[in-house]
PDB file of C-alpha atoms and ligand atoms in Angstrom:
ATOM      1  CA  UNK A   1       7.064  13.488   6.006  1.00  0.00           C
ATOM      2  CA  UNK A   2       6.811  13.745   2.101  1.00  0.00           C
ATOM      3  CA  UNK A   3       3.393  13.916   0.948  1.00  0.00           C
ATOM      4  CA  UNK A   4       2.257  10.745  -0.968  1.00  0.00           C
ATOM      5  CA  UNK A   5      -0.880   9.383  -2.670  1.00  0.00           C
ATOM      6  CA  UNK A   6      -3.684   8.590  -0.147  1.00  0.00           C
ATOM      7  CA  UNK A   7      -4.278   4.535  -0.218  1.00  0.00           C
ATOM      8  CA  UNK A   8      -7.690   3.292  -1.608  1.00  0.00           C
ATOM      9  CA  UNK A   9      -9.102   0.526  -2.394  1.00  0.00           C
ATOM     10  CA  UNK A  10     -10.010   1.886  -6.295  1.00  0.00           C
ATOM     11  CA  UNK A  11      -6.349   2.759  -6.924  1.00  0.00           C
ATOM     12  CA  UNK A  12      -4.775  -0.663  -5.121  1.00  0.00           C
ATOM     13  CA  UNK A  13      -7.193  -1.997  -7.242  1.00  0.00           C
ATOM     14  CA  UNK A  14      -6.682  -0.420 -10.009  1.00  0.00           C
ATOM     15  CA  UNK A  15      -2.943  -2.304 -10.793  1.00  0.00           C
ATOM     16  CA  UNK A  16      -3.784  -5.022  -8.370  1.00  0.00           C
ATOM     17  CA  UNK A  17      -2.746  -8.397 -11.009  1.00  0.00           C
ATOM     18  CA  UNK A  18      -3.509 -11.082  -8.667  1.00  0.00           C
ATOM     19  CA  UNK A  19      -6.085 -13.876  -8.625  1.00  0.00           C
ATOM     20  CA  UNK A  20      -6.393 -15.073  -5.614  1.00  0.00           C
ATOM     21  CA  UNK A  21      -4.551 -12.814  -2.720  1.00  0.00           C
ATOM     22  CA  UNK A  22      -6.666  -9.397  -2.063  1.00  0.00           C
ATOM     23  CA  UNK A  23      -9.828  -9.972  -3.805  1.00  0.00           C
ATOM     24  CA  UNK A  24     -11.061  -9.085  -0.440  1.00  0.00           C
ATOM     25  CA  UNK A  25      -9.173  -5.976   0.880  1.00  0.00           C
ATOM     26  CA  UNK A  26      -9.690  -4.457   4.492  1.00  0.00           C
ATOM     27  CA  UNK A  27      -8.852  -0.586   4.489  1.00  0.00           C
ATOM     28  CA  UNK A  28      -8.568   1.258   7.325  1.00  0.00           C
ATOM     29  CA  UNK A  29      -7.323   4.757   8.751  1.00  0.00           C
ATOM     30  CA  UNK A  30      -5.846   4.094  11.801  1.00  0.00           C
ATOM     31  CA  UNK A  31      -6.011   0.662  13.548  1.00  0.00           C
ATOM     32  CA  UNK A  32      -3.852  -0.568  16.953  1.00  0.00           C
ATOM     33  CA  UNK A  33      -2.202  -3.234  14.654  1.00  0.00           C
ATOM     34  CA  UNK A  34      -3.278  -5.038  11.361  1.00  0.00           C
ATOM     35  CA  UNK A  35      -1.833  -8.577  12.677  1.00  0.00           C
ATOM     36  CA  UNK A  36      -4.662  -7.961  15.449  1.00  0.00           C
ATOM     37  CA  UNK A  37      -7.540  -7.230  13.216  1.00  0.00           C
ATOM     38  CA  UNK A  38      -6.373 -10.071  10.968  1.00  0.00           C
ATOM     39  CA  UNK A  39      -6.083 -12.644  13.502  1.00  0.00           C
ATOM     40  CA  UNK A  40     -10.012 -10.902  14.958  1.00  0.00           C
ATOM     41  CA  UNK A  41     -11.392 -11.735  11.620  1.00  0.00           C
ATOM     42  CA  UNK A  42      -9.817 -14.877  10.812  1.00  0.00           C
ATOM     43  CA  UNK A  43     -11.166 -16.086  13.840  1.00  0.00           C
ATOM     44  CA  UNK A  44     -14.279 -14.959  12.628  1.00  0.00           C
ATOM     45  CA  UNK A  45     -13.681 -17.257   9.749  1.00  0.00           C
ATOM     46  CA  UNK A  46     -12.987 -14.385   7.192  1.00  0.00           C
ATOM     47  CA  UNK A  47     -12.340 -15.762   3.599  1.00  0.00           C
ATOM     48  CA  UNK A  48      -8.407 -17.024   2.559  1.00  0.00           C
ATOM     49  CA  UNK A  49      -6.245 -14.555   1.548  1.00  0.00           C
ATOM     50  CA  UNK A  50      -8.212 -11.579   2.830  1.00  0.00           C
ATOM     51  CA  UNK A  51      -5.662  -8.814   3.099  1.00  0.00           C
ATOM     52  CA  UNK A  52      -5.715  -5.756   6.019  1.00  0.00           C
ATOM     53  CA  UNK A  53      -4.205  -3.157   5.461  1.00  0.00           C
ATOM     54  CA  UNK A  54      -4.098   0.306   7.703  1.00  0.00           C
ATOM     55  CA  UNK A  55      -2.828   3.737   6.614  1.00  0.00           C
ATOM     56  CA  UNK A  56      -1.430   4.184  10.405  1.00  0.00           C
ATOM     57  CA  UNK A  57      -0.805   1.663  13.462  1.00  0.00           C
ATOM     58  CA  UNK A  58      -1.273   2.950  17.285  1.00  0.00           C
ATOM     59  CA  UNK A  59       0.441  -0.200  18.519  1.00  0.00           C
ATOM     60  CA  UNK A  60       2.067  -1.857  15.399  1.00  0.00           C
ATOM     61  CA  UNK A  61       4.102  -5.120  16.918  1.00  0.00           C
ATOM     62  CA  UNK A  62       7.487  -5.977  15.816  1.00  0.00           C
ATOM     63  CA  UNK A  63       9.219  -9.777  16.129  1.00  0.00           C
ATOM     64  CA  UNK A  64      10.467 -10.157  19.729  1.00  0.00           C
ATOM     65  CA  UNK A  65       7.826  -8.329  21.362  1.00  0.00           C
ATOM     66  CA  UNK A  66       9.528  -5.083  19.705  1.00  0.00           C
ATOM     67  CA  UNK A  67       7.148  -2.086  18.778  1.00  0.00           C
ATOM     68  CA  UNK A  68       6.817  -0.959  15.005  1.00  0.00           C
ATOM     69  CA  UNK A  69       6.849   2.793  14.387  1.00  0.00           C
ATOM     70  CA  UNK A  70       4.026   3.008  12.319  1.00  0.00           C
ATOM     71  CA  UNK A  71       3.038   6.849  11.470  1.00  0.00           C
ATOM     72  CA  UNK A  72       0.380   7.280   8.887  1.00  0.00           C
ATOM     73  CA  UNK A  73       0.663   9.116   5.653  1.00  0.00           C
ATOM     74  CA  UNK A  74       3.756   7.100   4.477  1.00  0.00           C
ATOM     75  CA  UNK A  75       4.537   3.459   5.176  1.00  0.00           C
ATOM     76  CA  UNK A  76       2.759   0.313   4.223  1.00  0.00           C
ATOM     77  CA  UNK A  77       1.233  -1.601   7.128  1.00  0.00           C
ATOM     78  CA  UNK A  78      -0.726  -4.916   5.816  1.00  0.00           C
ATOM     79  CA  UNK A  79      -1.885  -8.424   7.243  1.00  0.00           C
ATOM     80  CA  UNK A  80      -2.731 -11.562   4.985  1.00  0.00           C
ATOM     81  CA  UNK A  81      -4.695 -13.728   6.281  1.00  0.00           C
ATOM     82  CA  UNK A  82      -4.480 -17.524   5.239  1.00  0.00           C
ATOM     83  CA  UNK A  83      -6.254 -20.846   5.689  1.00  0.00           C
ATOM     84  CA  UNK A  84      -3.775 -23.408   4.340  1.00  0.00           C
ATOM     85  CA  UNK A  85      -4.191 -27.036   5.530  1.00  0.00           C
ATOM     86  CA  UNK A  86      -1.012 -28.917   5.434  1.00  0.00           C
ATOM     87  CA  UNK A  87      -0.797 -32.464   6.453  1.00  0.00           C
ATOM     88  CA  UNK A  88       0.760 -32.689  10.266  1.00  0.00           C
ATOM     89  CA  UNK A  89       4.574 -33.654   9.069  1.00  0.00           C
ATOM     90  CA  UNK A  90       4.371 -30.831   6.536  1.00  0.00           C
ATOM     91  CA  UNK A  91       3.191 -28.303   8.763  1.00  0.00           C
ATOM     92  CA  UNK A  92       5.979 -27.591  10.272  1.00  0.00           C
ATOM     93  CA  UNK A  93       7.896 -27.041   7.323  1.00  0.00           C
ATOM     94  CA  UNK A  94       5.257 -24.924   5.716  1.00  0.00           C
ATOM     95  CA  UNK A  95       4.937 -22.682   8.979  1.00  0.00           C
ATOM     96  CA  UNK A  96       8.759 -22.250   9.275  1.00  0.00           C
ATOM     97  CA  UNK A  97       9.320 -21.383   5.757  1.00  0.00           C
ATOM     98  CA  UNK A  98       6.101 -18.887   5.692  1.00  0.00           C
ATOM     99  CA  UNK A  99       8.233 -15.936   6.744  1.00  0.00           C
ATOM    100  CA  UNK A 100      11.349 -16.575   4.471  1.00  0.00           C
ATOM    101  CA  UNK A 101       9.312 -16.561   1.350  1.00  0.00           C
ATOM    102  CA  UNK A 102       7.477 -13.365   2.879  1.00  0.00           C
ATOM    103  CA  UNK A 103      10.719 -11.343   2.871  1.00  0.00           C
ATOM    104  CA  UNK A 104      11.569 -12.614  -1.056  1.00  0.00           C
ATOM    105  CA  UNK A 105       8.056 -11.547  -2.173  1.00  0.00           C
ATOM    106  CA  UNK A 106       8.471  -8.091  -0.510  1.00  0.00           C
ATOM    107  CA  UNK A 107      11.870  -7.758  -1.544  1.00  0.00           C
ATOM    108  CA  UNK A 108      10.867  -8.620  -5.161  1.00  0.00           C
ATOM    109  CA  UNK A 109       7.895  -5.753  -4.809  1.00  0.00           C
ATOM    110  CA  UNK A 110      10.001  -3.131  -3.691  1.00  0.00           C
ATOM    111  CA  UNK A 111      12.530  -3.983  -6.622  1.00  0.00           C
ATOM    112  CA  UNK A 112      10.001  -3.946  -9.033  1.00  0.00           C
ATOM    113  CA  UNK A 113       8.583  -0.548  -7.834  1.00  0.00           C
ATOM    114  CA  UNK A 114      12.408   1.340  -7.259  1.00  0.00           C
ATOM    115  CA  UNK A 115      15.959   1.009  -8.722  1.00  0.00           C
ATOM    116  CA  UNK A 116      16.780  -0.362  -5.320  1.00  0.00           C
ATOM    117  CA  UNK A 117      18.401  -4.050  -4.322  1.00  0.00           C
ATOM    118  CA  UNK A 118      17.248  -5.578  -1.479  1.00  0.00           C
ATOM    119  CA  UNK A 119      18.696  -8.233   0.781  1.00  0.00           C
ATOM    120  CA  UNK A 120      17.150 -10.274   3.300  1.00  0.00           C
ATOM    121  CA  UNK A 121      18.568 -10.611   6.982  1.00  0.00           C
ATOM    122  CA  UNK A 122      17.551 -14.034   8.309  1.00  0.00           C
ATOM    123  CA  UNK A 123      15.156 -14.824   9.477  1.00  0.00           C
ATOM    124  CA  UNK A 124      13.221 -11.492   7.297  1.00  0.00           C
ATOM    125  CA  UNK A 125      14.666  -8.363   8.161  1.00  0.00           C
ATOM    126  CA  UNK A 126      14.649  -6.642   4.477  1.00  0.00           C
ATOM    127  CA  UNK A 127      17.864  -4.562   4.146  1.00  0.00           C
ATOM    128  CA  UNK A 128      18.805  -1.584   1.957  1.00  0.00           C
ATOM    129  CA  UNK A 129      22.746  -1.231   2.463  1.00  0.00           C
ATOM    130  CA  UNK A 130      22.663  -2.820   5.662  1.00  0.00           C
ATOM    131  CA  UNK A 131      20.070  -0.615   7.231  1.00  0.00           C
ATOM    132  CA  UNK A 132      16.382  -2.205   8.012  1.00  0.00           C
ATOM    133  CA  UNK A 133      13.420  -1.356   5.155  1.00  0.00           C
ATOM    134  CA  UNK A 134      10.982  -3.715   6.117  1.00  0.00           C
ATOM    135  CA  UNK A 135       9.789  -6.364   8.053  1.00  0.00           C
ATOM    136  CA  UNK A 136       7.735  -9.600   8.461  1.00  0.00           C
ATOM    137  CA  UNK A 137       5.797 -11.068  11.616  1.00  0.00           C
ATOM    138  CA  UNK A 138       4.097 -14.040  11.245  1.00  0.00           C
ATOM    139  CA  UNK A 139       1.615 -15.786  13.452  1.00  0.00           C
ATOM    140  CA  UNK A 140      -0.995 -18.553  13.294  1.00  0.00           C
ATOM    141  CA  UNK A 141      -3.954 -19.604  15.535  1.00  0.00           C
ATOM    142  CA  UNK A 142      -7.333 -21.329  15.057  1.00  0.00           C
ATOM    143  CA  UNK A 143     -10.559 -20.114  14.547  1.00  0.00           C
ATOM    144  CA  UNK A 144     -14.355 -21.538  14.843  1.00  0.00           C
ATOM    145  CA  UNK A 145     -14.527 -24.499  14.426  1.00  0.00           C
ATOM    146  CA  UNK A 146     -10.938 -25.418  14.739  1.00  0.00           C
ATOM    147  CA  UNK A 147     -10.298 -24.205  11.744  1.00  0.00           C
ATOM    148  CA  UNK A 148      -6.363 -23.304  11.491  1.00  0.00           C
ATOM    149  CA  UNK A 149      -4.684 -20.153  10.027  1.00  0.00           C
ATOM    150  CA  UNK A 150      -1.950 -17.869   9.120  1.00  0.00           C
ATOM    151  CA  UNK A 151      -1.227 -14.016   9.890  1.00  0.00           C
ATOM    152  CA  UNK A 152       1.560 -12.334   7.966  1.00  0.00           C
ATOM    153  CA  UNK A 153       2.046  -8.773   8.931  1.00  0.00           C
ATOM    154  CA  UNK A 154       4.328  -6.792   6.048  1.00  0.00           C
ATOM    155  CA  UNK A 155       5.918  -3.854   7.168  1.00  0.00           C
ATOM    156  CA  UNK A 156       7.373  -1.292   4.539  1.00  0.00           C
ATOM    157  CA  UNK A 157       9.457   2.057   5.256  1.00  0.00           C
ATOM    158  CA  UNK A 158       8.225   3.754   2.045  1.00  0.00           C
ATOM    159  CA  UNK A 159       8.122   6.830   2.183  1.00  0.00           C
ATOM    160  CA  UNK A 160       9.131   8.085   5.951  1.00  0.00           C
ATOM    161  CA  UNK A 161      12.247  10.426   6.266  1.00  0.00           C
ATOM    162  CA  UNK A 162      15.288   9.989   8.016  1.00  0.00           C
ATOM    163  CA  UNK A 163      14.310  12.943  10.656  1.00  0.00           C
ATOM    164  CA  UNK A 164      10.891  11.536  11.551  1.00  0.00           C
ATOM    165  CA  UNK A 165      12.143   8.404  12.817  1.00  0.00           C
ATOM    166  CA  UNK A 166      12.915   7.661  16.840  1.00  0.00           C
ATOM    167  CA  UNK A 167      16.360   8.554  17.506  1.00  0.00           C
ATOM    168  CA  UNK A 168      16.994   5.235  18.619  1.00  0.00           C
ATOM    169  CA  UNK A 169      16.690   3.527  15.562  1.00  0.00           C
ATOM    170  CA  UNK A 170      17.769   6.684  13.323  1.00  0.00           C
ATOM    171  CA  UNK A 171      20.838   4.641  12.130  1.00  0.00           C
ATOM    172  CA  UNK A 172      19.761   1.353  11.814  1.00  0.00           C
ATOM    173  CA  UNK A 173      16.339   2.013  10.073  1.00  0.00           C
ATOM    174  CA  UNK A 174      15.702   3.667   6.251  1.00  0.00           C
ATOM    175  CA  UNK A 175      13.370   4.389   3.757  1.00  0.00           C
ATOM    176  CA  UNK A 176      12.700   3.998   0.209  1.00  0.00           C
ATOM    177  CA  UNK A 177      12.119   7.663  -0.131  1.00  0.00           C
ATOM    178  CA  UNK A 178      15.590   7.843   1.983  1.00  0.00           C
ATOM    179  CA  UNK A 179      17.497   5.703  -0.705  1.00  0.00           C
ATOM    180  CA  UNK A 180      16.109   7.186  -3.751  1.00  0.00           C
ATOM    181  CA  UNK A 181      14.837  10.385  -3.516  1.00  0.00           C
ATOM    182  CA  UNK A 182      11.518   9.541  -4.934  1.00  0.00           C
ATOM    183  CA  UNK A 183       7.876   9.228  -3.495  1.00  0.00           C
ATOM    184  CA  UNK A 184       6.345   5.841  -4.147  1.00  0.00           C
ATOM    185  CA  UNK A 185       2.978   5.287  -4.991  1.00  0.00           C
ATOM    186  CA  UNK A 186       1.634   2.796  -1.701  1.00  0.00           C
ATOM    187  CA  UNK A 187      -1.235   1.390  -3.797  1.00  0.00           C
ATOM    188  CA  UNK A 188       0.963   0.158  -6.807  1.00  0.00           C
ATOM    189  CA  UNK A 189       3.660  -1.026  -4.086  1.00  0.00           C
ATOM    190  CA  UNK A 190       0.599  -3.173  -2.011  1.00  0.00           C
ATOM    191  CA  UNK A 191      -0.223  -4.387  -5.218  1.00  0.00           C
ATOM    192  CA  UNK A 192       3.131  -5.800  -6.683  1.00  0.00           C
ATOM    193  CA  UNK A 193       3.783  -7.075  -2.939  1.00  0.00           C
ATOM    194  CA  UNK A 194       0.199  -8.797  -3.086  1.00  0.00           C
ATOM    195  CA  UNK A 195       0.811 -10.250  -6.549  1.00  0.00           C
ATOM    196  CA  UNK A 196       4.907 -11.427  -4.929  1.00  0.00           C
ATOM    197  CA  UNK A 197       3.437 -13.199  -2.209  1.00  0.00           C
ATOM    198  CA  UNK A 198       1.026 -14.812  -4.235  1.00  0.00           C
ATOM    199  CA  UNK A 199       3.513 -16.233  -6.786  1.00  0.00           C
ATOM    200  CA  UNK A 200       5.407 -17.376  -3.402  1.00  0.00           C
ATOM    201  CA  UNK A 201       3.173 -19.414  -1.651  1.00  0.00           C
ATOM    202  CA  UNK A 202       1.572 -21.162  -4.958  1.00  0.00           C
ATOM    203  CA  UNK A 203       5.124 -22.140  -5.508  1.00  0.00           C
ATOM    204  CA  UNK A 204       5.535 -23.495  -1.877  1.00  0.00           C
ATOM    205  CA  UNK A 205       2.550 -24.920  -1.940  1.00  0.00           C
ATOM    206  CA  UNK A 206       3.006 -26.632  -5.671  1.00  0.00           C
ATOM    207  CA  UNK A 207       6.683 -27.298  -5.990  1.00  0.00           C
ATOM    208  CA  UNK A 208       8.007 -27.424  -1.748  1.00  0.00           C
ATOM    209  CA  UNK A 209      11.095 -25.404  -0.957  1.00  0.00           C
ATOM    210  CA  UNK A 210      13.718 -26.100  -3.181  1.00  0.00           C
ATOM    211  CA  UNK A 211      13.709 -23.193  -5.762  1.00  0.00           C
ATOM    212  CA  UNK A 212      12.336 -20.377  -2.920  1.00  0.00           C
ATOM    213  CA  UNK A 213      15.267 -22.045  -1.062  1.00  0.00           C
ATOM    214  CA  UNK A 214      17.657 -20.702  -4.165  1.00  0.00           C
ATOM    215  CA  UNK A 215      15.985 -17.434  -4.602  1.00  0.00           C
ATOM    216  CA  UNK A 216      16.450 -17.305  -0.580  1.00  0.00           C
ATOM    217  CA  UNK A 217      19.731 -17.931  -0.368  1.00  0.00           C
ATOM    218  CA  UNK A 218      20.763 -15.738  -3.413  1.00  0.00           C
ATOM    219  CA  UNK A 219      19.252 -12.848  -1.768  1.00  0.00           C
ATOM    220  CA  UNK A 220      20.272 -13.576   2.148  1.00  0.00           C
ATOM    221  CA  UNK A 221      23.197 -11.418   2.947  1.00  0.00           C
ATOM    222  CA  UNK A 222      23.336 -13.474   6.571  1.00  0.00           C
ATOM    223  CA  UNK A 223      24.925 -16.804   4.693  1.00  0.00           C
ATOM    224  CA  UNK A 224      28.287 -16.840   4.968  1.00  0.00           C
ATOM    225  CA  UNK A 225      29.070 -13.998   7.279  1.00  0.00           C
ATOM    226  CA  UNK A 226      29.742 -13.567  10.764  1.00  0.00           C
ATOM    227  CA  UNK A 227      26.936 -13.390  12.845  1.00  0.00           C
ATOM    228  CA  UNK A 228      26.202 -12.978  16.679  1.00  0.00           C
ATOM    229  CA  UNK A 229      22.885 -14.440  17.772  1.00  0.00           C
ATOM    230  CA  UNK A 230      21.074 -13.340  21.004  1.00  0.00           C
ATOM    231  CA  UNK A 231      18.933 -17.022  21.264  1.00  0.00           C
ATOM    232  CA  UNK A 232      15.084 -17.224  22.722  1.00  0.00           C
ATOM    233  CA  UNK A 233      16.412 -18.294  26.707  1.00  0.00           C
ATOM    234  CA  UNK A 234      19.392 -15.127  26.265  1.00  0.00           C
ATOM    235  CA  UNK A 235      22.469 -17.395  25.101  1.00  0.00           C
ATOM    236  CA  UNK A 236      24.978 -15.605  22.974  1.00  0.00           C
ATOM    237  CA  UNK A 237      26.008 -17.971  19.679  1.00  0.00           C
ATOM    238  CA  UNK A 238      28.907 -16.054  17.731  1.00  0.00           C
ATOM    239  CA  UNK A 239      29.943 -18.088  14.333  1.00  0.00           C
ATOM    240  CA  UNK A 240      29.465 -17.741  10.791  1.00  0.00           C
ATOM    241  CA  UNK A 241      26.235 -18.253   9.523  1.00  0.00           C
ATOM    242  CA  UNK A 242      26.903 -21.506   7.116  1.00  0.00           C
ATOM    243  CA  UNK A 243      23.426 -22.042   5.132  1.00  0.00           C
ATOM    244  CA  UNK A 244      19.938 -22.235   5.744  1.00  0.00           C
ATOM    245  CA  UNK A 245      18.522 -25.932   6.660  1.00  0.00           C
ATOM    246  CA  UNK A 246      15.119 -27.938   5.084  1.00  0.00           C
ATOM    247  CA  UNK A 247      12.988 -26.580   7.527  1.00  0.00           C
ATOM    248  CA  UNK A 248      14.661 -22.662   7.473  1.00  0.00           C
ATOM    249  CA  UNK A 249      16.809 -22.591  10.525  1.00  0.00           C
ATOM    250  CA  UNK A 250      20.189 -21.015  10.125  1.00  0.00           C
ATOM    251  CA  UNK A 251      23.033 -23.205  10.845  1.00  0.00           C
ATOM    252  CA  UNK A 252      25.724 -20.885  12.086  1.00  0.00           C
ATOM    253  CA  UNK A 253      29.335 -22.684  13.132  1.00  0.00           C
ATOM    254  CA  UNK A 254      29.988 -21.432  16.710  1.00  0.00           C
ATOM    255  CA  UNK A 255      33.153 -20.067  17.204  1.00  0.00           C
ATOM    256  CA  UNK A 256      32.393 -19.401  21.605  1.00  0.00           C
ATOM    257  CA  UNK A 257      29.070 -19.488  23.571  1.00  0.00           C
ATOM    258  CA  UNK A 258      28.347 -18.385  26.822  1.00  0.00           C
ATOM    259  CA  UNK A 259      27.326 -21.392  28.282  1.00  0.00           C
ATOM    260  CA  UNK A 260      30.703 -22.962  28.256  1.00  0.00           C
ATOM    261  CA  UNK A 261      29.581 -26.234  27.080  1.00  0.00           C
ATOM    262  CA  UNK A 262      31.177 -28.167  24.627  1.00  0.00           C
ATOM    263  CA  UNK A 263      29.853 -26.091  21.310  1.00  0.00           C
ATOM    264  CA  UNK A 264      28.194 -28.387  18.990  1.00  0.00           C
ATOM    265  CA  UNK A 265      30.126 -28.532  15.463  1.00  0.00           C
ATOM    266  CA  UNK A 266      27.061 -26.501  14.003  1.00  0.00           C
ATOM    267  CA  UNK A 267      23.765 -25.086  15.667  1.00  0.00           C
ATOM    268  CA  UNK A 268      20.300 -24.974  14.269  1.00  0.00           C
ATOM    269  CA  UNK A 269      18.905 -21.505  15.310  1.00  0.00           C
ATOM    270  CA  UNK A 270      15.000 -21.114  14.357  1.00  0.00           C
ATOM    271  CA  UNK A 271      14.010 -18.635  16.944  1.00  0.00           C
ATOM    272  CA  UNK A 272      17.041 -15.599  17.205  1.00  0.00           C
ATOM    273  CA  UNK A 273      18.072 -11.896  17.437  1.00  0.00           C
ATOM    274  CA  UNK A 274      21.072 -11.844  14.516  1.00  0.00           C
ATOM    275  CA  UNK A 275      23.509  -9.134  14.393  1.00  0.00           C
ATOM    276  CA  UNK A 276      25.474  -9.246  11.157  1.00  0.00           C
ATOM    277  CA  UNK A 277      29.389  -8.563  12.239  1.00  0.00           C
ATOM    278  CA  UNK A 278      30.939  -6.709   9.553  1.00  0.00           C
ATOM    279  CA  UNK A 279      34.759  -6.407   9.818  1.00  0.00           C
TER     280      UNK A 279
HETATM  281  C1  BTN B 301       9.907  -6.958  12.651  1.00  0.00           C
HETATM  282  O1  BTN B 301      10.092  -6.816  13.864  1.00  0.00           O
HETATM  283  O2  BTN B 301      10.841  -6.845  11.856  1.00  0.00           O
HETATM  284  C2  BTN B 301       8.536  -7.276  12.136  1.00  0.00           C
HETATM  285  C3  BTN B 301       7.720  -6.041  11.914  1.00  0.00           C
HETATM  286  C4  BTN B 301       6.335  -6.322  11.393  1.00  0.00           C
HETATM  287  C5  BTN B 301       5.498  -5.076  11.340  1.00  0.00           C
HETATM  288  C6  BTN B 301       4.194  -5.301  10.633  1.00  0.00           C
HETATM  289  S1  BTN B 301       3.377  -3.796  10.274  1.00  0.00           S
HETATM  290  C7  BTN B 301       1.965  -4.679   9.793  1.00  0.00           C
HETATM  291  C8  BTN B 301       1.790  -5.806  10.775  1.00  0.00           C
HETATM  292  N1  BTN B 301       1.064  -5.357  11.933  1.00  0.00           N
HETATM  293  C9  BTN B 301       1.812  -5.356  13.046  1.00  0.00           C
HETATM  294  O3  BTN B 301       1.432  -4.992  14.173  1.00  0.00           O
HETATM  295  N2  BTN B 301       3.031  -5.795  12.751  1.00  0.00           N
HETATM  296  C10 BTN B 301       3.178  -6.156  11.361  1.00  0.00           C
END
């Protein structure tokens, strides 16, 4: 593991450019997983945009019920808590969209920190070259008083090498230190991601979809590819991933499935394990 700056509050602070997101920052050593603490506080009623963020994670949670290797010393773990009230035939839109416009703002921070280009794997796997640099689970849930919210756990490969990780995602997995030979600061990196995801969801929430859905699709190296999708109940869809629809599902054309109906012209996946087939 290369040595790299300790996080602290001061220096996260210290280049920290947003107004809103992280005026209230939660900093610990060593925690199970930030999404847990975040959701324990929210519930709590903790104040919008409160951010958690963890040097290490003992149990750090993946999408799908995965694990997250989370050693300490080198990666960004971090959990933003929001309380955004949309009316009911909004919601879903907003909630669905949530994690797309995650993976832009963290791809944009990690741009703006490194000479590196990132793409996003839908739903928000952040890719260097194909190989996994980040990524984003969201939740939501209610606290006292009813009171609804939003989790999104941000997790950044920074500056991990290609040795320390599990064998069995050795290939699959990278770094930033691992594509550029450079330590990154993790304070100035928290803080350009902060300040990303901030510009994000005052767009959403001022202007809807339609230019995050550009910036989205510009950046989504799933759209117009072949894909094979392991769905939610185990189905396999193989097709070519076509777009992204209003409310963020990928519509992949089918070319088999396995349950041997009649394939529908083109499926909606929202919930899905996506392999990217590269010939
Ligand atoms: C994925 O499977 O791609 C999502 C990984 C999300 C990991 C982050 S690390 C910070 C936050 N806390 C967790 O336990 N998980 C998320």
């Amino acid at each position: 593991m290369q040595p790299s700056p300790p996080l602290t509050r001061d220096a996260i602070h210290s280049t920290l450019a947003a107004t809103w997101l992280g005026r209230r920052i939660e900093l610990f050593d060593s925690l199970p997983s930030t999404n847990r603490e975040a959701t324990r506080l929210a519930q709590a009623d903790v104040e919008h945009g409160t951010v958690v963020v963890a040097d290490c994670q003992t149990a750090g949670r993946g999408r799908l019920s995965r694990a997250w290797f989370s050693p300490g010393g080198a990666n960004l773990y971090c959990s933003v808590i929001l309380r955004i009230l949309r009316p009911a035939e909004r919601l879903t839109e907003w909630l669905s969209w949530l994690p797309l416009i995650s993976a832009l703002a963290a791809a944009e921070a990690i741009e703006a920190v490194s000479s590196l280009h990132v793409s996003v794997k839908w739903p928000n796997d952040l890719l260097i070259s194909e190989r996994k640099v980040g990524g984003i689970l969201c939740e939501s849930g209610t606290g006292a008083r009813s009171s609804p919210f939003q989790i999104i756990g941000i997790g950044l490969n920074v500056n991990v090498e290609q040795h320390d990780w599990p064998e069995e995602i050795r290939e699959s997995a990278t770094s930033i230190l691992h594509e550029q030979q450079r330590v990154v600061d993790r304070n100035r990196l928290l803080a350009q991601l902060i300040l990303e995801l901030e510009h994000c969801i005052d767009e959403l929430a001022l202007h809807g979809t339609n230019r995050l859905a550009l910036a989205y699709h510009q950046r989504c190296s799933t759209i117009g590819f072949k894909v094979k999708a392991t769905l939610a109940n185990g189905d396999l869809c193989v097709g070519i991933a076509e777009g992204i629809s209003q409310d963020g599902a990928l519509l992949v054309r089918p070319e088999s499935t396995q349950t041997g109906s009649k394939a529908p012209a083109i499926v909606h996946l929202r919930v899905a394990d996506i392999i990217h087939v590269r010939t």
